[in-house]
Coordinates of C-alpha atoms and ligand atoms in Angstrom, one line a residue:
M6 CA -134.9 156.4 81.7
S7 CA -136.5 159.8 80.9
T8 CA -139.4 160.5 78.6
T9 CA -140.9 163.8 78.0
T10 CA -144.0 164.6 76.0
A11 CA -141.8 167.0 73.9
S12 CA -140.1 164.0 72.3
L13 CA -143.2 162.3 71.4
P14 CA -144.9 162.6 67.9
L15 CA -147.7 165.1 68.0
D16 CA -150.6 162.6 68.0
W17 CA -149.1 160.8 71.0
T18 CA -149.7 163.8 73.2
Y19 CA -153.4 163.0 73.3
A20 CA -154.2 159.5 74.6
P21 CA -157.7 158.3 75.7
A22 CA -158.0 158.2 79.5
P23 CA -161.2 156.4 80.1
E24 CA -163.0 156.7 83.5
K25 CA -163.6 153.2 84.8
A26 CA -165.6 153.6 88.0
D27 CA -168.5 151.2 88.0
P28 CA -171.8 153.2 87.3
N29 CA -173.9 150.5 89.0
I30 CA -176.7 150.8 86.6
S31 CA -179.5 148.2 86.7
E32 CA -181.1 146.5 83.6
R33 CA -184.5 147.7 84.8
Y34 CA -185.9 150.4 87.1
D35 CA -189.3 150.7 88.6
L36 CA -191.2 153.7 90.0
F37 CA -190.1 154.9 93.4
I38 CA -193.3 155.4 95.4
N39 CA -193.9 155.3 99.1
G40 CA -190.2 154.4 100.0
E41 CA -190.0 151.4 97.6
F42 CA -189.5 150.6 94.0
V43 CA -192.7 149.4 92.4
P44 CA -193.8 148.4 88.8
S45 CA -196.0 150.8 86.9
S46 CA -199.7 150.0 86.7
D47 CA -199.6 149.0 83.0
A48 CA -196.1 147.5 83.0
Q49 CA -195.0 149.9 80.4
Y50 CA -191.2 150.4 80.2
R51 CA -189.1 152.8 78.2
R52 CA -185.7 151.9 76.6
I53 CA -183.1 154.3 77.7
I54 CA -180.0 154.6 75.5
I55 CA -176.5 155.8 75.7
P56 CA -176.5 158.8 73.3
S57 CA -172.8 158.6 72.5
R58 CA -173.1 154.9 71.4
E59 CA -176.9 154.4 70.5
T60 CA -176.8 151.2 72.6
F61 CA -179.0 150.2 75.4
L62 CA -178.4 151.3 78.9
C63 CA -181.5 150.1 80.8
E64 CA -185.2 150.2 80.8
V65 CA -187.4 152.4 83.0
A66 CA -191.0 152.1 84.2
E67 CA -193.4 154.8 82.8
A68 CA -195.8 156.3 85.3
G69 CA -199.6 156.4 84.2
K70 CA -202.5 157.8 85.9
P71 CA -203.0 155.2 88.7
D72 CA -199.3 155.6 89.5
I73 CA -199.5 159.4 89.7
D74 CA -202.5 158.9 91.9
R75 CA -200.6 156.5 94.2
A76 CA -197.4 158.8 94.4
V77 CA -199.5 161.9 95.3
R78 CA -201.5 160.0 97.9
A79 CA -198.2 158.7 99.3
A80 CA -196.8 162.2 99.4
R81 CA -199.9 163.6 101.1
S82 CA -200.0 160.9 103.7
A83 CA -196.3 161.4 104.4
Y84 CA -196.9 165.2 104.6
S85 CA -199.8 165.1 107.0
K86 CA -198.8 162.2 109.3
I87 CA -195.0 162.6 109.4
W88 CA -193.1 165.3 107.7
S89 CA -195.0 168.4 108.6
K90 CA -195.1 167.2 112.2
M91 CA -191.3 166.5 112.5
P92 CA -189.2 169.0 114.2
P93 CA -187.2 171.0 111.6
R94 CA -184.0 170.1 113.0
E95 CA -184.8 166.3 112.4
R96 CA -185.8 167.1 108.8
G97 CA -182.4 168.8 108.4
K98 CA -180.6 165.6 109.6
Y99 CA -182.4 163.5 106.9
I100 CA -181.3 166.0 104.2
F101 CA -177.7 166.1 105.5
R102 CA -177.7 162.3 105.2
I103 CA -178.9 162.4 101.7
A104 CA -176.0 164.9 100.9
R105 CA -173.5 162.6 102.6
L106 CA -174.6 159.3 100.8
L107 CA -174.6 161.2 97.5
Q108 CA -171.1 162.5 98.1
E109 CA -170.0 159.0 98.9
R110 CA -171.4 157.6 95.6
A111 CA -170.1 160.8 93.6
R112 CA -167.8 158.9 91.3
E113 CA -170.4 156.2 90.3
M114 CA -173.1 159.0 89.9
A115 CA -170.8 160.9 87.6
V116 CA -170.2 158.0 85.3
A117 CA -173.9 157.2 85.2
E118 CA -174.7 160.8 84.4
S119 CA -172.3 160.9 81.5
L120 CA -173.4 157.6 80.0
N121 CA -177.1 158.5 80.2
G122 CA -176.9 162.1 79.2
G123 CA -173.7 162.3 77.0
K124 CA -171.9 165.0 78.8
P125 CA -168.2 164.8 79.4
I126 CA -167.2 163.0 82.6
R127 CA -164.9 166.0 83.5
E128 CA -168.1 168.2 83.7
S129 CA -170.3 165.5 85.6
R130 CA -167.4 164.8 87.8
D131 CA -166.5 168.4 88.7
T132 CA -169.9 170.3 88.2
D133 CA -173.0 168.2 88.1
I134 CA -172.4 165.9 91.1
P135 CA -170.5 168.3 93.5
L136 CA -173.1 171.0 92.8
S137 CA -175.9 168.5 93.5
V138 CA -174.3 167.6 96.8
A139 CA -173.7 171.2 97.7
H140 CA -177.3 172.0 97.2
F141 CA -178.5 169.2 99.6
F142 CA -175.9 170.3 102.2
Y143 CA -177.0 174.0 101.8
Y144 CA -180.7 173.5 102.2
A145 CA -180.2 170.9 105.0
G146 CA -178.6 173.9 106.8
W147 CA -181.7 176.0 106.4
A148 CA -184.2 173.4 107.6
D149 CA -184.1 174.6 111.3
K150 CA -183.3 178.3 110.5
L151 CA -186.4 179.3 108.6
I152 CA -187.2 181.9 111.4
Y153 CA -184.0 183.7 110.4
A154 CA -185.0 183.5 106.7
F155 CA -188.3 185.2 107.4
P156 CA -187.9 187.2 110.5
G157 CA -191.3 188.1 112.1
A158 CA -193.1 185.4 110.2
R159 CA -193.9 181.8 110.4
A160 CA -193.0 179.9 107.2
R161 CA -195.6 177.2 106.5
A162 CA -195.0 174.5 104.1
L163 CA -197.4 174.2 101.0
G164 CA -197.9 170.5 101.2
V165 CA -197.3 168.2 98.3
C166 CA -195.1 169.6 95.4
G167 CA -195.2 168.4 91.8
Q168 CA -191.8 168.7 90.3
V169 CA -190.9 168.3 86.6
I170 CA -187.3 168.5 85.3
P171 CA -185.4 168.6 82.1
W172 CA -182.6 166.3 80.6
N173 CA -179.7 168.7 80.5
F174 CA -178.6 168.5 84.2
P175 CA -180.6 165.5 85.4
L176 CA -179.3 164.9 89.0
L177 CA -178.6 168.8 89.5
M178 CA -182.0 169.7 88.5
A179 CA -183.5 167.1 90.8
A180 CA -181.4 168.5 93.7
W181 CA -182.5 172.0 93.0
K182 CA -186.1 170.9 93.3
I183 CA -186.0 168.4 96.1
A184 CA -183.6 170.0 98.6
P185 CA -185.5 173.3 99.2
A186 CA -188.8 171.5 99.1
L187 CA -187.8 169.2 101.9
A188 CA -186.1 171.7 103.9
T189 CA -189.3 173.9 104.1
G190 CA -191.3 170.8 105.2
N191 CA -192.9 169.9 101.9
T192 CA -193.2 166.5 100.4
V193 CA -192.4 165.7 96.7
V194 CA -193.4 163.9 93.6
L195 CA -190.7 164.4 91.0
K196 CA -190.8 163.5 87.3
P197 CA -187.4 163.3 85.6
A198 CA -187.0 163.8 81.8
E199 CA -187.8 160.9 79.6
T200 CA -184.4 160.4 78.2
T201 CA -182.3 160.8 81.5
P202 CA -184.1 159.2 84.5
V203 CA -181.1 157.0 85.7
T204 CA -179.4 159.4 88.3
A205 CA -182.9 160.5 89.7
L206 CA -183.6 156.7 90.2
K207 CA -180.1 156.3 91.8
L208 CA -180.8 159.2 94.0
A209 CA -184.1 157.4 95.0
E210 CA -181.9 154.4 96.1
I211 CA -179.9 157.0 98.2
I212 CA -183.1 158.5 99.6
R213 CA -184.2 154.9 100.5
D214 CA -180.8 154.1 102.2
A215 CA -181.0 157.4 104.1
D216 CA -184.3 156.0 105.7
L217 CA -186.2 159.0 104.8
P218 CA -189.9 158.3 105.8
P219 CA -191.7 156.6 103.0
G220 CA -193.6 158.9 100.7
V221 CA -191.6 162.0 101.6
V222 CA -190.0 161.8 98.1
N223 CA -191.5 159.9 95.3
I224 CA -189.8 159.5 91.6
V225 CA -192.1 158.9 88.8
P226 CA -190.4 158.7 85.4
G227 CA -192.4 159.1 82.3
G228 CA -192.9 161.4 79.3
R229 CA -194.9 164.4 78.6
S230 CA -198.3 162.9 79.6
T231 CA -196.9 161.8 82.9
G232 CA -195.8 165.4 83.4
Q233 CA -199.3 166.5 82.5
L234 CA -201.0 164.2 84.9
L235 CA -198.8 165.6 87.7
V236 CA -199.4 169.2 86.8
E237 CA -203.1 168.6 86.7
H238 CA -203.5 166.4 89.7
P239 CA -206.1 168.1 92.0
D240 CA -204.2 167.1 95.2
V241 CA -200.9 168.7 94.3
D242 CA -200.4 172.2 96.1
K243 CA -197.4 173.4 93.9
I244 CA -195.9 172.9 90.7
A245 CA -192.1 173.4 90.2
F246 CA -191.2 173.2 86.6
T247 CA -187.8 173.5 84.7
G248 CA -188.0 173.1 80.9
S249 CA -188.9 174.8 77.6
T250 CA -190.7 178.1 77.5
A251 CA -193.5 176.3 75.3
V252 CA -194.3 173.8 78.0
G253 CA -194.0 176.5 80.7
K254 CA -196.7 178.5 78.9
W255 CA -198.9 175.4 78.7
I256 CA -198.4 174.9 82.5
M257 CA -199.3 178.5 83.3
K258 CA -202.6 177.9 81.2
A259 CA -203.3 174.6 82.8
L260 CA -202.8 176.1 86.3
A261 CA -204.8 179.4 85.8
G262 CA -207.7 179.6 88.1
T263 CA -206.5 176.8 90.4
R264 CA -205.3 177.3 93.9
K265 CA -201.8 175.8 92.9
K266 CA -198.7 177.9 93.2
Y267 CA -196.0 177.5 90.7
T268 CA -192.5 178.3 89.7
L269 CA -191.1 178.2 86.0
E270 CA -187.4 177.9 85.1
L271 CA -187.5 178.2 81.2
G272 CA -185.3 178.8 78.3
G273 CA -182.7 181.5 77.6
K274 CA -180.6 183.2 74.8
A275 CA -177.9 184.8 76.8
A276 CA -175.7 187.7 75.5
N277 CA -172.0 187.3 76.3
I278 CA -170.7 190.9 75.8
I279 CA -166.9 191.5 75.2
F280 CA -165.5 195.1 75.2
E281 CA -162.4 196.3 73.6
D282 CA -160.7 196.6 77.0
A283 CA -161.2 193.0 78.1
A284 CA -158.5 190.6 78.7
I285 CA -159.0 188.9 75.1
D286 CA -157.4 185.5 75.8
Q287 CA -159.4 185.1 79.1
A288 CA -162.6 186.2 77.3
V289 CA -162.0 183.7 74.5
E290 CA -161.8 180.8 77.1
G291 CA -164.9 182.5 78.7
I292 CA -166.8 182.4 75.3
I293 CA -165.9 178.7 74.9
N294 CA -167.1 177.7 78.4
A295 CA -170.3 179.8 78.0
I296 CA -171.4 178.1 74.8
F297 CA -169.7 174.7 74.6
F298 CA -170.1 173.5 78.2
N299 CA -172.5 170.5 78.2
Q300 CA -172.7 170.8 74.3
G301 CA -174.7 174.0 74.8
H302 CA -177.5 172.1 76.5
V303 CA -177.5 174.9 79.0
C304 CA -180.5 177.2 79.7
C305 CA -178.1 180.1 80.5
A306 CA -175.6 179.2 77.7
G307 CA -173.9 182.3 76.3
S308 CA -175.3 181.6 72.8
R309 CA -175.1 185.1 71.4
L310 CA -171.6 186.7 71.3
L311 CA -171.6 190.5 71.1
V312 CA -168.1 191.7 70.5
Q313 CA -167.1 195.3 70.2
E314 CA -166.2 196.2 66.6
G315 CA -162.5 197.0 67.0
I316 CA -161.4 193.5 68.5
A317 CA -164.0 191.4 66.5
D318 CA -161.5 190.1 63.9
T319 CA -159.0 189.3 66.6
V320 CA -161.5 187.6 68.9
I321 CA -163.1 185.5 66.0
S322 CA -159.8 184.3 64.8
K323 CA -158.6 183.4 68.3
L324 CA -161.9 181.6 68.8
K325 CA -161.7 179.5 65.7
K326 CA -158.0 178.6 66.8
R327 CA -159.3 177.5 70.3
M328 CA -162.1 175.7 68.8
E329 CA -159.8 173.7 66.6
T330 CA -158.3 172.3 69.8
L331 CA -161.5 171.1 71.3
I332 CA -161.7 167.4 71.6
L333 CA -165.2 165.8 70.8
G334 CA -166.0 162.2 71.6
D335 CA -166.3 159.6 74.3
P336 CA -168.0 161.4 77.2
L337 CA -166.2 158.9 79.5
D338 CA -162.8 159.9 78.3
K339 CA -161.3 162.6 80.8
N340 CA -159.8 164.4 77.8
T341 CA -163.2 165.0 76.2
D342 CA -164.2 168.7 75.9
V343 CA -167.4 168.1 73.9
G344 CA -169.6 165.2 74.5
A345 CA -172.7 163.7 72.8
I346 CA -176.0 165.3 71.9
N347 CA -178.5 164.0 74.4
S348 CA -181.0 162.5 71.8
K349 CA -181.7 162.0 68.2
E350 CA -184.6 164.4 68.5
Q351 CA -182.3 167.2 69.9
L352 CA -179.7 166.6 67.2
D353 CA -182.3 167.0 64.6
K354 CA -183.6 170.1 66.1
I355 CA -179.9 171.5 66.2
E356 CA -179.2 170.5 62.6
R357 CA -182.5 172.3 61.5
Y358 CA -181.1 175.5 63.0
L359 CA -177.8 175.1 61.2
Q360 CA -179.7 174.9 58.0
V361 CA -182.0 177.8 58.9
G362 CA -178.9 180.0 59.8
Q363 CA -177.3 179.4 56.4
E364 CA -180.6 180.0 54.6
E365 CA -180.9 183.3 56.5
G366 CA -177.8 184.4 55.1
A367 CA -175.3 183.9 58.0
E368 CA -171.8 182.3 57.5
M369 CA -171.3 179.0 59.3
W370 CA -168.0 177.7 60.5
Q371 CA -167.0 174.4 62.2
P372 CA -163.6 173.0 63.3
T373 CA -162.3 170.0 61.4
C374 CA -162.4 167.6 64.6
P375 CA -163.3 164.0 63.7
V376 CA -166.8 162.9 64.7
P377 CA -167.4 159.4 65.8
E378 CA -169.6 157.2 63.6
K379 CA -172.2 156.0 66.0
G380 CA -173.9 158.3 68.4
F381 CA -175.4 161.7 68.3
W382 CA -172.7 164.4 67.6
C383 CA -172.6 168.0 66.5
R384 CA -169.4 169.9 66.0
P385 CA -169.0 173.1 67.9
T386 CA -170.3 175.8 65.5
L387 CA -170.1 179.5 65.0
F388 CA -172.1 181.8 62.8
T389 CA -170.9 185.2 61.7
N390 CA -172.7 187.8 59.5
V391 CA -175.6 187.4 61.7
S392 CA -178.3 190.0 62.2
Q393 CA -180.6 190.7 65.1
S394 CA -183.7 189.4 63.4
H395 CA -182.2 186.1 62.5
R396 CA -184.0 182.9 64.1
I397 CA -180.5 181.7 65.2
T398 CA -180.2 185.1 67.1
Q399 CA -183.7 185.1 68.5
E400 CA -184.6 181.4 69.3
E401 CA -183.1 178.9 71.8
I402 CA -181.1 176.2 69.9
F403 CA -179.9 174.4 72.9
G404 CA -176.9 173.0 71.3
P405 CA -173.2 173.9 70.6
V406 CA -174.1 176.8 68.4
L407 CA -172.8 180.3 68.8
S408 CA -174.0 183.4 66.8
I409 CA -171.7 186.5 66.7
Q410 CA -172.6 190.1 66.3
T411 CA -170.6 193.2 66.8
F412 CA -171.4 196.5 68.5
R413 CA -169.9 200.0 68.8
T414 CA -171.1 201.5 72.0
A415 CA -172.2 200.1 75.4
E416 CA -175.7 201.4 74.7
E417 CA -175.9 199.4 71.4
A418 CA -174.7 196.2 73.2
I419 CA -177.3 196.5 75.9
E420 CA -180.1 197.1 73.4
K421 CA -179.0 194.1 71.4
A422 CA -178.6 192.0 74.6
N423 CA -182.2 192.8 75.6
N424 CA -183.8 192.3 72.2
T425 CA -185.0 188.8 72.5
P426 CA -188.0 187.3 74.4
Y427 CA -185.7 185.8 77.0
G428 CA -184.1 187.2 80.1
L429 CA -182.2 184.4 81.9
S430 CA -178.5 185.3 82.1
G431 CA -175.7 187.1 80.4
G432 CA -172.0 188.0 80.7
V433 CA -169.8 191.1 80.4
W434 CA -166.1 191.2 79.9
T435 CA -164.1 194.4 80.5
D436 CA -161.4 195.8 82.8
K437 CA -163.5 198.6 83.9
G438 CA -165.6 198.1 87.1
A439 CA -167.9 201.0 86.2
K440 CA -168.6 199.5 82.9
I441 CA -169.5 196.2 84.6
F442 CA -172.0 197.9 86.7
K443 CA -173.5 200.1 83.9
V444 CA -174.1 197.0 81.7
T445 CA -175.1 194.5 84.3
R446 CA -177.8 196.9 85.7
Q447 CA -179.3 197.4 82.2
V448 CA -179.3 193.9 80.8
K449 CA -182.7 192.4 81.8
A450 CA -181.4 189.0 83.0
G451 CA -181.7 187.0 86.3
V452 CA -178.1 186.3 86.4
M453 CA -175.2 188.3 85.0
W454 CA -171.6 187.2 85.2
A455 CA -168.6 189.5 85.0
N456 CA -165.4 188.4 83.5
T457 CA -166.4 184.8 83.9
F458 CA -169.5 182.6 82.9
N459 CA -171.4 179.7 84.1
K460 CA -170.5 179.9 87.7
F461 CA -173.0 178.3 90.1
D462 CA -173.3 178.3 93.9
P463 CA -176.2 177.0 95.9
S464 CA -176.3 180.2 97.9
S465 CA -176.9 182.4 94.8
P466 CA -180.5 182.7 93.4
F467 CA -181.0 181.7 89.8
G468 CA -184.1 182.4 87.6
G469 CA -185.5 184.5 84.7
Y470 CA -187.4 187.5 83.4
K471 CA -189.6 187.7 80.6
E472 CA -190.2 184.3 78.7
S473 CA -187.3 182.7 80.8
G474 CA -189.8 182.2 83.6
M475 CA -190.8 183.3 87.1
G476 CA -189.5 182.5 90.7
R477 CA -186.0 181.9 91.9
E478 CA -184.3 178.6 92.7
G479 CA -181.2 178.6 94.9
G480 CA -180.2 180.7 97.9
W481 CA -182.4 182.1 100.5
H482 CA -184.8 183.2 97.5
G483 CA -185.2 179.6 96.7
L484 CA -187.0 178.8 100.1
M485 CA -189.7 181.5 99.2
P486 CA -191.6 179.5 96.6
Y487 CA -192.1 176.6 99.0
V488 CA -193.7 178.4 101.9
E489 CA -196.6 180.6 102.9
L490 CA -195.8 183.2 105.4
E491 CA -198.0 183.8 108.5
S492 CA -197.3 186.7 110.9
L493 CA -196.3 185.7 114.3
Ligands
NAD7 P1 -189.4 170.3 77.9 O1 -190.1 171.4 78.2 O2 -189.7 169.5 76.6 O3 -189.5 169.1 79.0 C1 -189.1 169.4 80.3 C2 -189.9 168.4 81.1 O4 -191.2 168.6 81.1 C3 -189.6 166.9 80.7 O5 -189.5 166.1 82.0 C4 -190.8 166.7 79.9 O6 -191.2 165.2 80.0 C5 -191.8 167.5 80.7 N1 -193.1 167.8 79.8 C6 -193.1 168.0 78.5 N2 -194.3 168.5 78.2 C7 -195.1 168.6 79.4 C8 -196.4 169.0 79.7 N3 -197.3 169.4 78.8 N4 -196.7 169.1 81.0 C9 -195.9 168.6 82.0 N5 -194.6 168.2 81.7 C10 -194.3 168.1 80.5 O7 -187.8 170.8 78.0 P2 -186.5 169.9 77.7 O8 -186.4 169.9 76.2 O9 -186.5 168.7 78.4 O10 -185.4 170.8 78.3 C11 -184.9 171.8 77.7 C12 -185.5 173.2 78.1 O11 -185.2 173.3 79.5 C13 -184.7 174.4 77.5 O12 -185.6 175.3 77.0 C14 -183.8 174.9 78.6 O13 -183.5 176.3 78.4 C15 -184.7 174.7 79.8 N6 -184.1 174.7 81.0 C16 -184.2 175.8 82.0 C17 -183.5 175.8 83.0 C18 -183.7 177.0 84.0 O14 -183.2 177.0 85.1 N7 -184.3 178.1 83.6 C19 -182.6 174.8 83.5 C20 -182.5 173.8 82.5 C21 -183.2 173.7 81.4

């Protein structure tokens, strides 16, 4: 018997392919302090929901002041009694162990990430989890080689690091923070985002199973006030923050005049620049990936498309055609391209921008894809007839919304690309190498991709200019913010 897809009716060519691995999520999670799970001092729990279904996922303890004090004390004691005295090679072994255990539980972690965050399983399976594992492996390798990272100097750990992360890449951001801190000999108190603590708490289980000495990593879920307590705690030596520019500015003010070091990884409004000589079909795929990956909840998302005038109509019509084929829906379906918006609050924010864009005179277009009745959803959206001063061009929306402008010359493209308060990332599409160098050198962004977008590797530094933050994570550069150098 032979069956070919060609003989099937059109709507049979797409069938749901749900991922069935068990995410192993407990009904309730406590705080992870000093190597064990402990209830919070005031027994407060936050309900965590599945954004694609608006149903209960689990409840998670909220850390208050006594809990942050307890976590920082545990981290301090682990630092001074154990971790700072341990030979670097031994520290490296623990980090390798975490990497391997995480890899073993990759499937389970991917499902948990998609359930909690709303992102398509294809992305958590192929990007979030493998990159998190790669970060632990990469920095495990550095632990006993710091002398080569900083020739002629001794790299001294800072002590206790307070780390605060956002909800868009929950496990990956935890890995970006914890791995370099441990490799350089620091101990950690990490606060996950309020809506997405699950994979960080599952990572806590892995850290416990890896027999990491108690107190070296502490994980304290909670909201804004928990983050503030950590930032302001007098016995923390360094703050590593990833999140919005507004909160980053508050942290800078809170830390001014203190001895604490800090790094800030903040928002972005990246320009994706397409020249007339680019491979257009490839560029269209690149535009889609740049803005609709993770529903646009990406700090470095290519949210501003700058397209050279002569090809603008062609690119826009190809883009619309491609957007019509995007599948929006169940994050656990392996065919899904666009998942759920992470929270009602974020959906409201995106919808406000859709309104603002239209009121400012831009033209909005969305594909006709069906939207599930329950859950938080936003169709992939593009705006044309957009000007440089529009709020949708200047402000970070953090959703699946693309604004499109045209340009005539490379100089004009560079000027427009640089004309926002941000400077995190950008892309350029052309078949001329010289043009790539000219543009990438002049766009003020921490990361520039050429003929691709959203490519990450633990060995590459990542970070911003201007209001996108300060300091670098990833690569050799990512060790620097966790050490003080003494000459030998
Ligand atoms: P957010 O700033 O609202 O929250 C980030 C984290 O900070 C959360 O854990 C939150 O609870 C905590 N927080 C909030 N107020 C605080 C305060 N006053 N003191 C201490 N902690 C506080 O950001 P978000 O909405 O969770 O995340 C989205 C933002 O993160 C976007 O702007 C995005 O661009 C940015 N981001 C940047 C990068 C990067 O590497 N540059 C990566 C991912 C996300």
